[in-house]
Amino acid sequence: MPEQRPSSMRRRRLLGATALLAAATPALAMHTSGHPPRIYMILFRGETDVETGFRQWFRDNRMDAEFLVRSVDMDVARVPALLDEARAWRADLIYSWGTPVSVAVAAKEFNIPIVFTMVSTPVAAGLVPNLASSQRNLTGVSHVVPARQQMIAIRNYRPFARIAGIFTPNEINAQVSMREMRAEAERTGTEFTVKALPLDDNGHPRADAIPDIIKQFAEQGAQLVYVGPDSFLASQRKLLTEAAVELGLPVFSSVEAALRDGRALFGLVAGYANVGRLTAHKAAQILYHRVKPAALPIETPGSYSYLVNMDVARKLGMMPPGRVLQIAEQIR
C-alpha cells in the first residue's frame, strides 16, 4: 500500500548504521583460547530482541561463540551467584542487560570483561565517568533517545498540554529519565506530573498499584502518560498500557517493547535488535581484536525509529498527523 512505502524506506535507513558495522567487520583475528569464546549473558527478565540481534550478529559475521544465558527474574540479589558460575564456566566475557543488572555486575571487580546493554544513563548510574571511556574493564551500549528529541516527537504528534510520568523509584535510570523529561516539559511550557510506584515491605515495586496510578492520572486530567527507560515497568508493559487505553489515555514509550508487545500509542526508540547488534560488535572487538574495554566508547545506535500503534490510534481516536505518517513505522 502507498502509505507503507515511507515506513519501509525509513526502516532501511534506520538499519543502515548497524548494517555498516557488520559490513565493515572483516575477518577478525582468530580467538586463540582453544575453544570458541564463551559469553555469559545475565538478563533482567528473560530474553528480548536485543539478545536475538546480539546472536544474529555473530552468525552474520560467521563467528563462533558459546552462549550461556541466565536471568535474574527481576531479582538482582541473584547476580553474585551467577558471577560465580561465570567464573567456574571460564567465561571470556560477561554480557549484562539493563541498569539494575549491570550496576550489580560492575560492583564486583574481576578480570572478565563486561559489555553492558540497555543502560539508559550509564554515567548517572555510576557505571562510567564519561561516555568516552569507562576507565575500567567494561564498555557497553545505551539505548534511549535524548529527552529533547523525545519531547519533539511527542509535540509532533499533537500538543499535549498535560503529561503524567510513572516510574520505579529504586531504578536510577528511571529517576534520571523523569528528571530530564520534567526539564524538557518546563522548557516547552508543558505541565508534567510524576508518580512513583510504591514499594512493598521488601523494597520491591508493586505492580498491583499500576492501574490505580493510571486512574489517578485520568482523574487529574492528564492527556498523555510518559513511560521512560524503566526495567520493572517494561516487564509490566501490558498491564500498564492496557490500563491506560481502557481509560482513554495514550502512552508514549521511550523503549520498543511497550509498542511491539504492549498498547503504547507511539514512541521514539532505538530498536532492540539494533541495540543487540551494536553490543555484539563491541563484544567481538574485545574477544577477537583484543581491544581493551576501556578503549571502546559507550555508544547509542546512530538512528532511531518513530513507532505508531495504528490499532491503538483508532481505538483512542488519535490518528497521527501526516507529518508523522511520513516518517513513522506503523505497527498493527
PDB file of N, CA, C and O in Angstrom, residues 35 51 53 56 82-83 111 118 126-128 213 233 235 253 268 276 278 292 332:
ATOM      1  N   HIS A  35      39.003 -22.815  22.262  1.00  0.00           N
ATOM      2  CA  HIS A  35      37.571 -23.073  22.142  1.00  0.00           C
ATOM      3  C   HIS A  35      36.905 -21.782  21.704  1.00  0.00           C
ATOM      4  O   HIS A  35      37.488 -20.693  21.843  1.00  0.00           O
ATOM      5  N   GLU A  51      18.824  -9.730  22.579  1.00  0.00           N
ATOM      6  CA  GLU A  51      19.639 -10.946  22.520  1.00  0.00           C
ATOM      7  C   GLU A  51      19.550 -11.606  21.143  1.00  0.00           C
ATOM      8  O   GLU A  51      20.536 -12.161  20.649  1.00  0.00           O
ATOM      9  N   GLY A  53      19.226 -10.004  18.286  1.00  0.00           N
ATOM     10  CA  GLY A  53      20.133  -9.236  17.441  1.00  0.00           C
ATOM     11  C   GLY A  53      21.591  -9.497  17.773  1.00  0.00           C
ATOM     12  O   GLY A  53      22.446  -9.541  16.885  1.00  0.00           O
ATOM     13  N   GLN A  56      22.509 -12.916  16.372  1.00  0.00           N
ATOM     14  CA  GLN A  56      22.450 -12.883  14.917  1.00  0.00           C
ATOM     15  C   GLN A  56      23.681 -12.200  14.327  1.00  0.00           C
ATOM     16  O   GLN A  56      24.171 -12.588  13.266  1.00  0.00           O
ATOM     17  N   LEU A  82      25.498 -15.837  40.122  1.00  0.00           N
ATOM     18  CA  LEU A  82      25.690 -16.016  38.687  1.00  0.00           C
ATOM     19  C   LEU A  82      27.120 -15.674  38.269  1.00  0.00           C
ATOM     20  O   LEU A  82      27.697 -16.327  37.395  1.00  0.00           O
ATOM     21  N   LEU A  83      27.696 -14.679  38.890  1.00  0.00           N
ATOM     22  CA  LEU A  83      29.089 -14.355  38.587  1.00  0.00           C
ATOM     23  C   LEU A  83      30.022 -15.487  39.008  1.00  0.00           C
ATOM     24  O   LEU A  83      31.017 -15.771  38.324  1.00  0.00           O
ATOM     25  N   ASN A 111      38.423 -10.057  36.531  1.00  0.00           N
ATOM     26  CA  ASN A 111      39.196  -9.928  35.295  1.00  0.00           C
ATOM     27  C   ASN A 111      38.401 -10.186  34.028  1.00  0.00           C
ATOM     28  O   ASN A 111      38.926  -9.995  32.938  1.00  0.00           O
ATOM     29  N   MET A 118      21.385  -1.906  27.010  1.00  0.00           N
ATOM     30  CA  MET A 118      20.098  -1.412  27.516  1.00  0.00           C
ATOM     31  C   MET A 118      20.257  -0.662  28.838  1.00  0.00           C
ATOM     32  O   MET A 118      19.458  -0.781  29.759  1.00  0.00           O
ATOM     33  N   GLY A 126      26.558   5.481  37.533  1.00  0.00           N
ATOM     34  CA  GLY A 126      27.849   5.225  38.153  1.00  0.00           C
ATOM     35  C   GLY A 126      28.661   4.146  37.475  1.00  0.00           C
ATOM     36  O   GLY A 126      29.696   3.722  37.998  1.00  0.00           O
ATOM     37  N   LEU A 127      28.224   3.706  36.294  1.00  0.00           N
ATOM     38  CA  LEU A 127      28.975   2.667  35.585  1.00  0.00           C
ATOM     39  C   LEU A 127      30.245   3.221  34.962  1.00  0.00           C
ATOM     40  O   LEU A 127      31.272   2.539  34.901  1.00  0.00           O
ATOM     41  N   VAL A 128      30.178   4.436  34.456  1.00  0.00           N
ATOM     42  CA  VAL A 128      31.315   5.047  33.769  1.00  0.00           C
ATOM     43  C   VAL A 128      31.405   6.519  34.158  1.00  0.00           C
ATOM     44  O   VAL A 128      30.389   7.153  34.458  1.00  0.00           O
ATOM     45  N   ILE A 213      -2.695   4.068  39.714  1.00  0.00           N
ATOM     46  CA  ILE A 213      -1.951   5.279  39.359  1.00  0.00           C
ATOM     47  C   ILE A 213      -2.427   5.821  38.013  1.00  0.00           C
ATOM     48  O   ILE A 213      -2.622   7.036  37.849  1.00  0.00           O
ATOM     49  N   LEU A 233       8.934  -1.458  34.841  1.00  0.00           N
ATOM     50  CA  LEU A 233       7.737  -1.123  34.073  1.00  0.00           C
ATOM     51  C   LEU A 233       7.746  -1.797  32.702  1.00  0.00           C
ATOM     52  O   LEU A 233       6.686  -2.131  32.169  1.00  0.00           O
ATOM     53  N   SER A 235       8.673  -4.744  32.223  1.00  0.00           N
ATOM     54  CA  SER A 235       8.145  -6.090  32.468  1.00  0.00           C
ATOM     55  C   SER A 235       6.633  -6.067  32.680  1.00  0.00           C
ATOM     56  O   SER A 235       5.970  -7.101  32.562  1.00  0.00           O
ATOM     57  N   SER A 253       6.095   5.790  24.800  1.00  0.00           N
ATOM     58  CA  SER A 253       7.145   4.947  25.381  1.00  0.00           C
ATOM     59  C   SER A 253       8.488   5.266  24.758  1.00  0.00           C
ATOM     60  O   SER A 253       8.599   5.432  23.537  1.00  0.00           O
ATOM     61  N   LEU A 268       9.541   7.125  20.307  1.00  0.00           N
ATOM     62  CA  LEU A 268      10.776   7.288  19.544  1.00  0.00           C
ATOM     63  C   LEU A 268      11.816   6.416  20.227  1.00  0.00           C
ATOM     64  O   LEU A 268      12.183   6.676  21.376  1.00  0.00           O
ATOM     65  N   GLY A 276      21.193  -4.762  20.100  1.00  0.00           N
ATOM     66  CA  GLY A 276      21.897  -6.027  20.252  1.00  0.00           C
ATOM     67  C   GLY A 276      23.062  -6.177  19.292  1.00  0.00           C
ATOM     68  O   GLY A 276      24.136  -6.673  19.658  1.00  0.00           O
ATOM     69  N   LEU A 278      24.842  -3.732  17.879  1.00  0.00           N
ATOM     70  CA  LEU A 278      25.936  -2.847  18.286  1.00  0.00           C
ATOM     71  C   LEU A 278      26.665  -3.419  19.503  1.00  0.00           C
ATOM     72  O   LEU A 278      27.896  -3.338  19.598  1.00  0.00           O
ATOM     73  N   LYS A 292      40.970  -3.436  24.530  1.00  0.00           N
ATOM     74  CA  LYS A 292      40.600  -3.271  25.940  1.00  0.00           C
ATOM     75  C   LYS A 292      39.228  -2.607  26.038  1.00  0.00           C
ATOM     76  O   LYS A 292      38.951  -1.640  25.317  1.00  0.00           O
ATOM     77  N   ARG A 332       0.671  -2.662  13.581  1.00  0.00           N
ATOM     78  CA  ARG A 332      -0.759  -3.035  13.549  1.00  0.00           C
ATOM     79  C   ARG A 332      -0.970  -4.279  14.390  1.00  0.00           C
ATOM     80  O   ARG A 332      -0.112  -5.091  14.549  1.00  0.00           O
TER      81      ARG A 332
END
